[in-house]
Structure formats: C-alpha cells, structure tokens
mmCIF file of C-alpha atoms in Angstrom:
data_model
loop_
_atom_site.group_PDB
_atom_site.id
_atom_site.type_symbol
_atom_site.label_atom_id
_atom_site.label_comp_id
_atom_site.label_asym_id
_atom_site.label_seq_id
_atom_site.Cartn_x
_atom_site.Cartn_y
_atom_site.Cartn_z
ATOM 1 C CA UNK A 1 -21.638 -27.005 -29.150
ATOM 2 C CA UNK A 2 -19.567 -29.523 -31.095
ATOM 3 C CA UNK A 3 -17.068 -31.846 -29.554
ATOM 4 C CA UNK A 4 -14.224 -30.108 -31.408
ATOM 5 C CA UNK A 5 -15.183 -26.702 -30.018
ATOM 6 C CA UNK A 6 -15.275 -28.030 -26.445
ATOM 7 C CA UNK A 7 -11.520 -28.654 -26.330
ATOM 8 C CA UNK A 8 -10.469 -25.004 -26.892
ATOM 9 C CA UNK A 9 -13.064 -23.912 -24.322
ATOM 10 C CA UNK A 10 -11.468 -26.260 -21.787
ATOM 11 C CA UNK A 11 -8.073 -24.752 -22.556
ATOM 12 C CA UNK A 12 -9.389 -21.205 -22.184
ATOM 13 C CA UNK A 13 -11.222 -22.005 -18.938
ATOM 14 C CA UNK A 14 -8.224 -23.850 -17.520
ATOM 15 C CA UNK A 15 -5.872 -21.001 -18.420
ATOM 16 C CA UNK A 16 -8.173 -18.409 -16.822
ATOM 17 C CA UNK A 17 -8.397 -20.481 -13.633
ATOM 18 C CA UNK A 18 -4.593 -20.779 -13.572
ATOM 19 C CA UNK A 19 -4.319 -16.997 -14.050
ATOM 20 C CA UNK A 20 -6.658 -16.413 -11.111
ATOM 21 C CA UNK A 21 -4.592 -18.799 -8.982
ATOM 22 C CA UNK A 22 -1.428 -16.920 -9.940
ATOM 23 C CA UNK A 23 -2.974 -13.596 -8.945
ATOM 24 C CA UNK A 24 -3.877 -15.057 -5.555
ATOM 25 C CA UNK A 25 -0.560 -16.811 -4.994
ATOM 26 C CA UNK A 26 1.461 -13.729 -5.880
ATOM 27 C CA UNK A 27 0.241 -12.279 -2.584
ATOM 28 C CA UNK A 28 2.441 -14.706 -0.637
ATOM 29 C CA UNK A 29 5.545 -12.754 -1.720
ATOM 30 C CA UNK A 30 4.134 -9.587 -0.155
ATOM 31 C CA UNK A 31 3.677 -10.672 3.464
ATOM 32 C CA UNK A 32 7.375 -11.398 4.256
ATOM 33 C CA UNK A 33 8.217 -7.901 2.965
ATOM 34 C CA UNK A 34 5.480 -6.264 5.062
ATOM 35 C CA UNK A 35 6.345 -8.348 8.156
ATOM 36 C CA UNK A 36 10.170 -8.306 8.205
ATOM 37 C CA UNK A 37 10.423 -8.852 11.967
ATOM 38 C CA UNK A 38 8.237 -11.956 12.017
ATOM 39 C CA UNK A 39 10.102 -15.288 11.780
ATOM 40 C CA UNK A 40 9.299 -17.404 8.720
ATOM 41 C CA UNK A 41 7.940 -20.225 10.900
ATOM 42 C CA UNK A 42 5.438 -17.909 12.562
ATOM 43 C CA UNK A 43 4.297 -16.552 9.200
ATOM 44 C CA UNK A 44 3.879 -20.052 7.769
ATOM 45 C CA UNK A 45 1.919 -21.401 10.738
ATOM 46 C CA UNK A 46 -0.108 -18.179 10.983
ATOM 47 C CA UNK A 47 -1.061 -18.272 7.312
ATOM 48 C CA UNK A 48 -2.239 -21.867 7.382
ATOM 49 C CA UNK A 49 -3.941 -21.522 10.723
ATOM 50 C CA UNK A 50 -5.988 -18.789 9.018
ATOM 51 C CA UNK A 51 -6.503 -21.107 6.007
ATOM 52 C CA UNK A 52 -7.857 -23.829 8.266
ATOM 53 C CA UNK A 53 -10.180 -21.418 10.082
ATOM 54 C CA UNK A 54 -11.473 -20.095 6.756
ATOM 55 C CA UNK A 55 -12.124 -23.677 5.639
ATOM 56 C CA UNK A 56 -14.242 -24.547 8.708
ATOM 57 C CA UNK A 57 -17.495 -22.772 7.671
ATOM 58 C CA UNK A 58 -16.948 -23.976 4.104
ATOM 59 C CA UNK A 59 -16.616 -27.505 5.451
ATOM 60 C CA UNK A 60 -20.009 -27.191 7.118
ATOM 61 C CA UNK A 61 -21.537 -26.370 3.737
ATOM 62 C CA UNK A 62 -19.755 -29.326 2.102
ATOM 63 C CA UNK A 63 -20.034 -31.801 4.977
ATOM 64 C CA UNK A 64 -21.818 -34.453 2.904
ATOM 65 C CA UNK A 65 -19.171 -34.351 0.191
ATOM 66 C CA UNK A 66 -16.353 -34.318 2.729
ATOM 67 C CA UNK A 67 -17.924 -37.322 4.454
ATOM 68 C CA UNK A 68 -17.624 -39.217 1.168
ATOM 69 C CA UNK A 69 -13.812 -38.895 1.234
ATOM 70 C CA UNK A 70 -12.042 -42.064 2.274
ATOM 71 C CA UNK A 71 -9.294 -42.490 4.846
ATOM 72 C CA UNK A 72 -6.765 -42.668 1.997
ATOM 73 C CA UNK A 73 -8.111 -39.374 0.623
ATOM 74 C CA UNK A 74 -7.614 -37.644 3.977
ATOM 75 C CA UNK A 75 -4.087 -39.024 4.299
ATOM 76 C CA UNK A 76 -3.347 -37.611 0.854
ATOM 77 C CA UNK A 77 -4.827 -34.250 1.869
ATOM 78 C CA UNK A 78 -2.562 -34.160 4.943
ATOM 79 C CA UNK A 79 0.516 -34.926 2.821
ATOM 80 C CA UNK A 80 -0.369 -32.246 0.288
ATOM 81 C CA UNK A 81 -1.080 -29.728 3.035
ATOM 82 C CA UNK A 82 2.129 -30.427 4.931
ATOM 83 C CA UNK A 83 4.504 -30.298 1.939
ATOM 84 C CA UNK A 84 2.719 -27.982 -0.493
ATOM 85 C CA UNK A 85 1.479 -25.540 2.116
ATOM 86 C CA UNK A 86 3.339 -25.342 5.422
ATOM 87 C CA UNK A 87 6.831 -26.528 4.455
ATOM 88 C CA UNK A 88 6.768 -24.677 1.122
ATOM 89 C CA UNK A 89 5.855 -21.355 2.696
ATOM 90 C CA UNK A 90 8.267 -21.883 5.577
ATOM 91 C CA UNK A 91 11.072 -22.202 3.013
ATOM 92 C CA UNK A 92 9.810 -19.319 0.865
ATOM 93 C CA UNK A 93 9.325 -16.814 3.706
ATOM 94 C CA UNK A 94 12.714 -17.742 5.164
ATOM 95 C CA UNK A 95 14.383 -17.300 1.771
ATOM 96 C CA UNK A 96 12.841 -13.853 1.215
ATOM 97 C CA UNK A 97 13.845 -12.667 4.681
ATOM 98 C CA UNK A 98 17.434 -13.847 4.263
ATOM 99 C CA UNK A 99 18.132 -12.940 0.640
ATOM 100 C CA UNK A 100 15.508 -10.337 -0.186
ATOM 101 C CA UNK A 101 12.636 -10.878 -2.587
ATOM 102 C CA UNK A 102 14.394 -10.836 -6.013
ATOM 103 C CA UNK A 103 16.723 -13.836 -5.622
ATOM 104 C CA UNK A 104 14.157 -16.273 -4.153
ATOM 105 C CA UNK A 105 11.572 -15.103 -6.678
ATOM 106 C CA UNK A 106 14.078 -15.817 -9.446
ATOM 107 C CA UNK A 107 14.517 -19.368 -8.188
ATOM 108 C CA UNK A 108 10.805 -19.904 -7.587
ATOM 109 C CA UNK A 109 10.232 -18.524 -11.095
ATOM 110 C CA UNK A 110 11.885 -21.626 -12.557
ATOM 111 C CA UNK A 111 8.887 -23.706 -11.432
ATOM 112 C CA UNK A 112 7.069 -23.552 -14.797
ATOM 113 C CA UNK A 113 10.096 -25.101 -16.489
ATOM 114 C CA UNK A 114 10.835 -27.617 -13.726
ATOM 115 C CA UNK A 115 7.222 -28.808 -13.486
ATOM 116 C CA UNK A 116 6.688 -28.946 -17.239
ATOM 117 C CA UNK A 117 9.808 -31.033 -17.784
ATOM 118 C CA UNK A 118 8.996 -33.311 -14.820
ATOM 119 C CA UNK A 119 5.409 -33.838 -15.969
ATOM 120 C CA UNK A 120 6.427 -34.476 -19.561
ATOM 121 C CA UNK A 121 8.599 -37.355 -18.386
ATOM 122 C CA UNK A 122 6.341 -38.588 -15.623
ATOM 123 C CA UNK A 123 2.808 -38.325 -17.049
ATOM 124 C CA UNK A 124 3.277 -38.900 -20.755
ATOM 125 C CA UNK A 125 1.237 -42.119 -20.823
ATOM 126 C CA UNK A 126 -1.691 -40.504 -19.021
ATOM 127 C CA UNK A 127 -1.790 -37.055 -20.620
ATOM 128 C CA UNK A 128 0.118 -37.585 -23.820
ATOM 129 C CA UNK A 129 3.514 -36.100 -24.407
ATOM 130 C CA UNK A 130 4.157 -32.605 -25.628
ATOM 131 C CA UNK A 131 6.819 -33.108 -28.320
ATOM 132 C CA UNK A 132 10.097 -31.832 -26.941
ATOM 133 C CA UNK A 133 10.959 -29.979 -30.152
ATOM 134 C CA UNK A 134 7.641 -28.130 -30.041
ATOM 135 C CA UNK A 135 7.897 -27.482 -26.292
ATOM 136 C CA UNK A 136 11.517 -26.313 -26.300
ATOM 137 C CA UNK A 137 10.934 -22.784 -27.696
ATOM 138 C CA UNK A 138 8.341 -22.112 -24.975
ATOM 139 C CA UNK A 139 10.639 -23.400 -22.248
ATOM 140 C CA UNK A 140 13.538 -21.332 -23.571
ATOM 141 C CA UNK A 141 11.375 -18.194 -23.788
ATOM 142 C CA UNK A 142 10.141 -18.709 -20.224
ATOM 143 C CA UNK A 143 13.634 -19.432 -18.881
ATOM 144 C CA UNK A 144 15.215 -16.436 -20.649
ATOM 145 C CA UNK A 145 12.348 -14.194 -19.573
ATOM 146 C CA UNK A 146 12.733 -15.210 -15.941
ATOM 147 C CA UNK A 147 16.504 -14.713 -16.158
ATOM 148 C CA UNK A 148 16.060 -11.217 -17.597
ATOM 149 C CA UNK A 149 13.586 -10.204 -14.914
ATOM 150 C CA UNK A 150 15.712 -11.540 -12.111
ATOM 151 C CA UNK A 151 18.920 -10.057 -13.541
ATOM 152 C CA UNK A 152 17.246 -6.658 -13.594
ATOM 153 C CA UNK A 153 16.183 -7.109 -9.968
ATOM 154 C CA UNK A 154 19.399 -8.648 -8.651
ATOM 155 C CA UNK A 155 21.173 -5.353 -7.941
ATOM 156 C CA UNK A 156 18.650 -4.246 -5.331
ATOM 157 C CA UNK A 157 20.396 -4.045 -1.927
ATOM 158 C CA UNK A 158 19.190 -6.175 0.965
ATOM 159 C CA UNK A 159 19.614 -4.794 4.455
ATOM 160 C CA UNK A 160 21.762 -6.895 6.773
ATOM 161 C CA UNK A 161 22.210 -9.639 4.161
ATOM 162 C CA UNK A 162 25.748 -10.985 3.855
ATOM 163 C CA UNK A 163 26.917 -13.781 1.567
ATOM 164 C CA UNK A 164 26.097 -16.448 4.158
ATOM 165 C CA UNK A 165 22.519 -15.192 4.532
ATOM 166 C CA UNK A 166 22.093 -15.076 0.760
ATOM 167 C CA UNK A 167 23.433 -18.635 0.437
ATOM 168 C CA UNK A 168 20.984 -19.902 3.052
ATOM 169 C CA UNK A 169 18.233 -17.999 1.265
ATOM 170 C CA UNK A 170 19.134 -19.706 -2.008
ATOM 171 C CA UNK A 171 19.044 -23.144 -0.383
ATOM 172 C CA UNK A 172 15.661 -22.432 1.185
ATOM 173 C CA UNK A 173 14.331 -21.229 -2.169
ATOM 174 C CA UNK A 174 15.552 -24.442 -3.834
ATOM 175 C CA UNK A 175 13.762 -26.387 -1.111
ATOM 176 C CA UNK A 176 10.602 -24.425 -1.909
ATOM 177 C CA UNK A 177 10.951 -25.353 -5.591
ATOM 178 C CA UNK A 178 11.269 -29.025 -4.646
ATOM 179 C CA UNK A 179 8.113 -28.826 -2.519
ATOM 180 C CA UNK A 180 6.126 -27.128 -5.213
ATOM 181 C CA UNK A 181 7.331 -29.423 -7.961
ATOM 182 C CA UNK A 182 6.019 -32.363 -5.952
ATOM 183 C CA UNK A 183 2.731 -30.724 -4.916
ATOM 184 C CA UNK A 184 1.064 -29.948 -8.284
ATOM 185 C CA UNK A 185 2.075 -33.311 -9.752
ATOM 186 C CA UNK A 186 0.712 -35.230 -6.771
ATOM 187 C CA UNK A 187 -2.378 -33.002 -6.510
ATOM 188 C CA UNK A 188 -3.120 -33.501 -10.217
ATOM 189 C CA UNK A 189 -2.824 -37.272 -9.732
ATOM 190 C CA UNK A 190 -5.658 -37.240 -7.205
ATOM 191 C CA UNK A 191 -7.855 -34.850 -9.201
ATOM 192 C CA UNK A 192 -7.447 -36.762 -12.433
ATOM 193 C CA UNK A 193 -8.121 -40.057 -10.610
ATOM 194 C CA UNK A 194 -11.323 -38.598 -9.098
ATOM 195 C CA UNK A 195 -13.030 -36.613 -11.887
ATOM 196 C CA UNK A 196 -16.359 -37.006 -10.079
ATOM 197 C CA UNK A 197 -15.090 -35.120 -7.013
ATOM 198 C CA UNK A 198 -15.547 -31.370 -6.674
ATOM 199 C CA UNK A 199 -12.362 -29.254 -6.753
ATOM 200 C CA UNK A 200 -14.082 -27.022 -4.172
ATOM 201 C CA UNK A 201 -14.457 -29.976 -1.815
ATOM 202 C CA UNK A 202 -10.819 -30.985 -2.326
ATOM 203 C CA UNK A 203 -9.586 -27.429 -1.631
ATOM 204 C CA UNK A 204 -11.693 -27.350 1.546
ATOM 205 C CA UNK A 205 -10.402 -30.787 2.580
ATOM 206 C CA UNK A 206 -6.830 -29.538 2.310
ATOM 207 C CA UNK A 207 -7.756 -26.547 4.461
ATOM 208 C CA UNK A 208 -9.231 -28.818 7.122
ATOM 209 C CA UNK A 209 -6.172 -31.068 6.984
ATOM 210 C CA UNK A 210 -3.917 -28.024 7.373
ATOM 211 C CA UNK A 211 -5.672 -26.692 10.490
ATOM 212 C CA UNK A 212 -4.361 -29.179 13.097
ATOM 213 C CA UNK A 213 -0.878 -29.108 11.544
ATOM 214 C CA UNK A 214 -0.747 -25.310 11.712
ATOM 215 C CA UNK A 215 -2.284 -25.172 15.195
ATOM 216 C CA UNK A 216 0.272 -27.610 16.605
ATOM 217 C CA UNK A 217 3.096 -25.851 14.777
ATOM 218 C CA UNK A 218 1.984 -22.436 16.057
ATOM 219 C CA UNK A 219 1.829 -23.723 19.652
ATOM 220 C CA UNK A 220 5.171 -25.546 19.426
ATOM 221 C CA UNK A 221 6.853 -22.443 17.973
ATOM 222 C CA UNK A 222 5.810 -20.303 20.923
ATOM 223 C CA UNK A 223 6.647 -23.049 23.446
ATOM 224 C CA UNK A 224 10.174 -23.318 22.009
ATOM 225 C CA UNK A 225 10.642 -19.547 21.905
ATOM 226 C CA UNK A 226 9.449 -19.050 25.474
ATOM 227 C CA UNK A 227 11.974 -21.631 26.669
ATOM 228 C CA UNK A 228 14.817 -20.504 24.381
ATOM 229 C CA UNK A 229 17.913 -18.700 25.520
ATOM 230 C CA UNK A 230 17.742 -15.031 24.432
ATOM 231 C CA UNK A 231 20.984 -15.523 22.533
ATOM 232 C CA UNK A 232 19.362 -18.124 20.237
ATOM 233 C CA UNK A 233 15.793 -16.873 20.127
ATOM 234 C CA UNK A 234 14.439 -15.853 16.720
ATOM 235 C CA UNK A 235 12.665 -12.970 18.452
ATOM 236 C CA UNK A 236 15.647 -11.468 20.240
ATOM 237 C CA UNK A 237 16.129 -8.647 17.728
ATOM 238 C CA UNK A 238 12.460 -7.679 17.680
ATOM 239 C CA UNK A 239 11.324 -5.290 20.357
ATOM 240 C CA UNK A 240 7.887 -5.114 21.902
ATOM 241 C CA UNK A 241 6.817 -8.697 21.331
ATOM 242 C CA UNK A 242 3.449 -9.556 22.791
ATOM 243 C CA UNK A 243 2.134 -13.100 22.751
ATOM 244 C CA UNK A 244 0.812 -14.546 20.600
ATOM 245 C CA UNK A 245 0.599 -12.117 17.643
ATOM 246 C CA UNK A 246 3.781 -10.071 17.854
ATOM 247 C CA UNK A 247 4.467 -6.326 17.700
ATOM 248 C CA UNK A 248 2.046 -5.574 14.823
ATOM 249 C CA UNK A 249 -0.945 -7.750 15.691
ATOM 250 C CA UNK A 250 -3.492 -6.023 13.449
ATOM 251 C CA UNK A 251 -1.257 -6.128 10.359
ATOM 252 C CA UNK A 252 -0.277 -9.723 11.115
ATOM 253 C CA UNK A 253 -3.878 -10.910 11.531
ATOM 254 C CA UNK A 254 -5.158 -9.060 8.441
ATOM 255 C CA UNK A 255 -2.350 -10.396 6.243
ATOM 256 C CA UNK A 256 -2.727 -13.950 7.540
ATOM 257 C CA UNK A 257 -6.508 -13.917 7.003
ATOM 258 C CA UNK A 258 -6.094 -12.423 3.527
ATOM 259 C CA UNK A 259 -3.581 -15.090 2.559
ATOM 260 C CA UNK A 260 -5.667 -17.816 4.188
ATOM 261 C CA UNK A 261 -8.770 -16.875 2.201
ATOM 262 C CA UNK A 262 -7.280 -15.627 -1.068
ATOM 263 C CA UNK A 263 -3.866 -17.227 -1.544
ATOM 264 C CA UNK A 264 -4.642 -20.530 0.163
ATOM 265 C CA UNK A 265 -8.306 -21.478 -0.270
ATOM 266 C CA UNK A 266 -9.310 -19.491 -3.369
ATOM 267 C CA UNK A 267 -5.934 -19.989 -5.026
ATOM 268 C CA UNK A 268 -6.070 -23.747 -4.377
ATOM 269 C CA UNK A 269 -9.636 -23.890 -5.683
ATOM 270 C CA UNK A 270 -8.706 -22.117 -8.929
ATOM 271 C CA UNK A 271 -5.631 -24.321 -9.350
ATOM 272 C CA UNK A 272 -7.726 -27.461 -8.842
ATOM 273 C CA UNK A 273 -10.131 -26.261 -11.530
ATOM 274 C CA UNK A 274 -7.212 -25.682 -13.912
ATOM 275 C CA UNK A 275 -5.659 -29.076 -13.060
ATOM 276 C CA UNK A 276 -8.853 -30.894 -14.025
ATOM 277 C CA UNK A 277 -9.033 -29.128 -17.398
ATOM 278 C CA UNK A 278 -5.424 -29.087 -18.597
ATOM 279 C CA UNK A 279 -2.631 -31.658 -19.028
ATOM 280 C CA UNK A 280 -0.181 -31.490 -16.151
ATOM 281 C CA UNK A 281 2.707 -30.460 -18.430
ATOM 282 C CA UNK A 282 0.711 -27.420 -19.540
ATOM 283 C CA UNK A 283 -0.792 -26.413 -16.229
ATOM 284 C CA UNK A 284 2.667 -26.603 -14.671
ATOM 285 C CA UNK A 285 3.903 -23.886 -17.003
ATOM 286 C CA UNK A 286 1.024 -21.630 -16.005
ATOM 287 C CA UNK A 287 2.548 -21.179 -12.558
ATOM 288 C CA UNK A 288 4.413 -18.416 -14.389
ATOM 289 C CA UNK A 289 1.367 -16.268 -13.574
ATOM 290 C CA UNK A 290 2.414 -16.393 -9.924
ATOM 291 C CA UNK A 291 5.796 -14.919 -10.824
ATOM 292 C CA UNK A 292 4.208 -12.176 -12.923
ATOM 293 C CA UNK A 293 1.760 -11.324 -10.153
ATOM 294 C CA UNK A 294 4.501 -11.206 -7.527
ATOM 295 C CA UNK A 295 6.472 -8.784 -9.712
ATOM 296 C CA UNK A 296 3.425 -6.604 -10.271
ATOM 297 C CA UNK A 297 2.713 -6.424 -6.545
ATOM 298 C CA UNK A 298 6.376 -5.665 -5.810
ATOM 299 C CA UNK A 299 6.365 -2.718 -8.202
ATOM 300 C CA UNK A 300 3.088 -1.462 -6.765
ATOM 301 C CA UNK A 301 4.660 -1.498 -3.291
ATOM 302 C CA UNK A 302 7.699 0.356 -4.633
ATOM 303 C CA UNK A 303 5.626 2.830 -6.635
ATOM 304 C CA UNK A 304 7.841 2.186 -9.688
ATOM 305 C CA UNK A 305 7.442 1.047 -13.278
ATOM 306 C CA UNK A 306 9.534 -1.910 -14.481
ATOM 307 C CA UNK A 307 12.605 -1.101 -16.560
ATOM 308 C CA UNK A 308 13.336 -2.254 -20.102
ATOM 309 C CA UNK A 309 14.975 -5.571 -19.133
ATOM 310 C CA UNK A 310 12.138 -6.437 -16.763
ATOM 311 C CA UNK A 311 9.506 -5.539 -19.365
ATOM 312 C CA UNK A 312 11.294 -7.626 -22.000
ATOM 313 C CA UNK A 313 11.480 -10.547 -19.597
ATOM 314 C CA UNK A 314 7.786 -10.311 -18.784
ATOM 315 C CA UNK A 315 7.015 -10.238 -22.515
ATOM 316 C CA UNK A 316 9.025 -13.423 -23.063
ATOM 317 C CA UNK A 317 7.236 -15.115 -20.171
ATOM 318 C CA UNK A 318 3.842 -14.289 -21.635
ATOM 319 C CA UNK A 319 4.864 -15.346 -25.155
ATOM 320 C CA UNK A 320 6.243 -18.643 -23.867
ATOM 321 C CA UNK A 321 3.097 -19.432 -21.925
ATOM 322 C CA UNK A 322 0.712 -18.465 -24.725
ATOM 323 C CA UNK A 323 2.669 -20.581 -27.186
ATOM 324 C CA UNK A 324 2.761 -23.546 -24.826
ATOM 325 C CA UNK A 325 -0.974 -23.644 -24.166
ATOM 326 C CA UNK A 326 -1.628 -23.919 -27.913
ATOM 327 C CA UNK A 327 0.343 -27.172 -28.136
ATOM 328 C CA UNK A 328 -1.647 -30.398 -28.248
ATOM 329 C CA UNK A 329 -0.316 -33.481 -26.426
ATOM 330 C CA UNK A 330 0.472 -36.460 -28.660
ATOM 331 C CA UNK A 331 -0.406 -39.974 -27.518
ATOM 332 C CA UNK A 332 2.776 -41.822 -26.580
ATOM 333 C CA UNK A 333 2.065 -44.812 -28.824
ATOM 334 C CA UNK A 334 1.352 -42.561 -31.801
ATOM 335 C CA UNK A 335 4.433 -40.497 -31.106
ATOM 336 C CA UNK A 336 6.653 -43.573 -30.939
ATOM 337 C CA UNK A 337 5.111 -44.904 -34.173
ATOM 338 C CA UNK A 338 5.732 -41.606 -35.944
ATOM 339 C CA UNK A 339 9.391 -41.630 -34.951
#
C-alpha cells in the first residue's frame, strides 16, 4: 500500500466509525419518548449508571492499560464524563419531555455546523484549516437540510406542552448543544495528544469515571424526591411509583442497559476511533449521522415514511457531509502565503 492510498483509507475508516457512532447515539432520542413519565434526571443517571456497570468487566480486561493513565488523564475523563455524558443527556431528555422530540432534535441537529465552525477556528494550526469558501457549500447544505427536516416535523402536536414548556425545552436543548460542542473538541485534544493510547481504553476510562458520578446522582435524586413536598415532586403526576426503578422497571432497566452498552460505550468507542483518523473540523460534521439515525428511529416508532420535505432535507444532509469529507485541510502557513 502506498502512502498516498493510506490517506483515503483513513478517511473511509473514520467516516464509517462516525456512522456507527451516529447509529448508536440516535438511540438516546428514543428513550425519553418510551419513558415519558420518568424525570430527565432519573433517565440521565440511570443511563450512565448502566454505562459504568458495563465498563466494569471491560476495565478488568484493560486493567494494565488503565493503570498506565495518569492522574491528569483521570481528571480529564471525569470532566468529559460529567459534561459530555451526564449533563448533556440531562438537558436533552428534559428538552424532549418539555417540547417533544422534533424541536430539540432540530436544535441538536445544528451540532455539525457549530462544531465544524468552532474547530476550524480553534484547531487550524494543528489540523490545518478547511478553506471557508470550500467548506461553506457543505455547511449551507447541512444547515438547510436540517431546517427542512425540522420544519416538516414542527407541526406535530405535543401533549401538555404550552409555550412556557416549549421555551424551557429550547433552552435545555441549547444547553445540550453547548455541552456537546465542548465535548468532542476536548475529547479530540486528548486523543490527538496521545496517539499511542487505545481508543477502547479511553472509552472504558470514561465509563469508569462516569460510574461514581451517576451512582451519587441517582442516590441524591431519590433522597431529594423522598423528602420533597408532593406539590413540588417531579414524581407527583406519575402513579404507581416503586423505588428505585419506577412504574415500568423492566422497560427502564432494558433501555438503560441498551443505552449504556450501545449508545454510551460502543458509541464512544466508535467516535474515538473516528476522532483519531479525521481532522476535528471534519469529524464534527459527521455528528449529522446522529440526527439521521434519530429521525429513522422516530419514523420506525411511528410506522410512517418521511414526507417530501423531510426526504429532501435528509438528502441535503448526506450531500453536505459527503462533500465535506472529500475536502483536504490546508496548512495554515501555506494558506496564508497563498492569500
């Protein structure tokens, strides 16, 4: 294999890993719909408690590699886990429950554009800069595609959602975007600074770091709820609650374990693999696969086919992504010289 042929293979492999991550992460939009009576905090802590438990046997297999991580590495893993996992999903689940799935998904769907633009400013010296003129058509196609899809979905009614609930949902969704703009940039920093470290080990380390955070959060949630006045309790409108797993314990446990294994550990692993192979500005755009997957799962749950506007939007998303991954970053010094 020649050196020139290795670069396209890295792009293909990185794109496929990002696609797999998107398929896994799209599942996180399903659970709040299937568990409407469960507070967002309980879903967030439950998901990442499951993630941490899934990571424990994997940690035993990787104990030598985990032992090689420094104190600074573990602090970074805790930060990434807290912001990119628990807080992000707390905001996302809360947004979906308050405003329905379409509006938060529309806002979350702007992540490819937000991350790509942020990375192109922030990491140009490390990764090279994607020329703005060449990148702009992809960003426009992605943005217009997302707008079309969300416009087509915006008319769906949401039970018990007034303007105030929708506004809170929008704010929570914006908070989720902020969390997940920070997470992939910071995560890529560590992975690119440690090319000798296994992405599998780093995904497992984040799972281990998440476990105590989720366990404490889960316990504190129930302690607060047990002491809360019924008038302010998040559980007051849900009948038949049984500690600690709620009125649908089997569904709750199965969904949390599925998200812990697939959306959290496997999704993080695939994203780490993509982050090591692709420039951050490119891999950031590939989060669009999460949006596409979430839409596909939503239509499967509804038993419907997407309409014309939704199909056109999805087509624009795919075209924008495929065009973007073909762009080659230009070294900053060379780019400045050429201008």
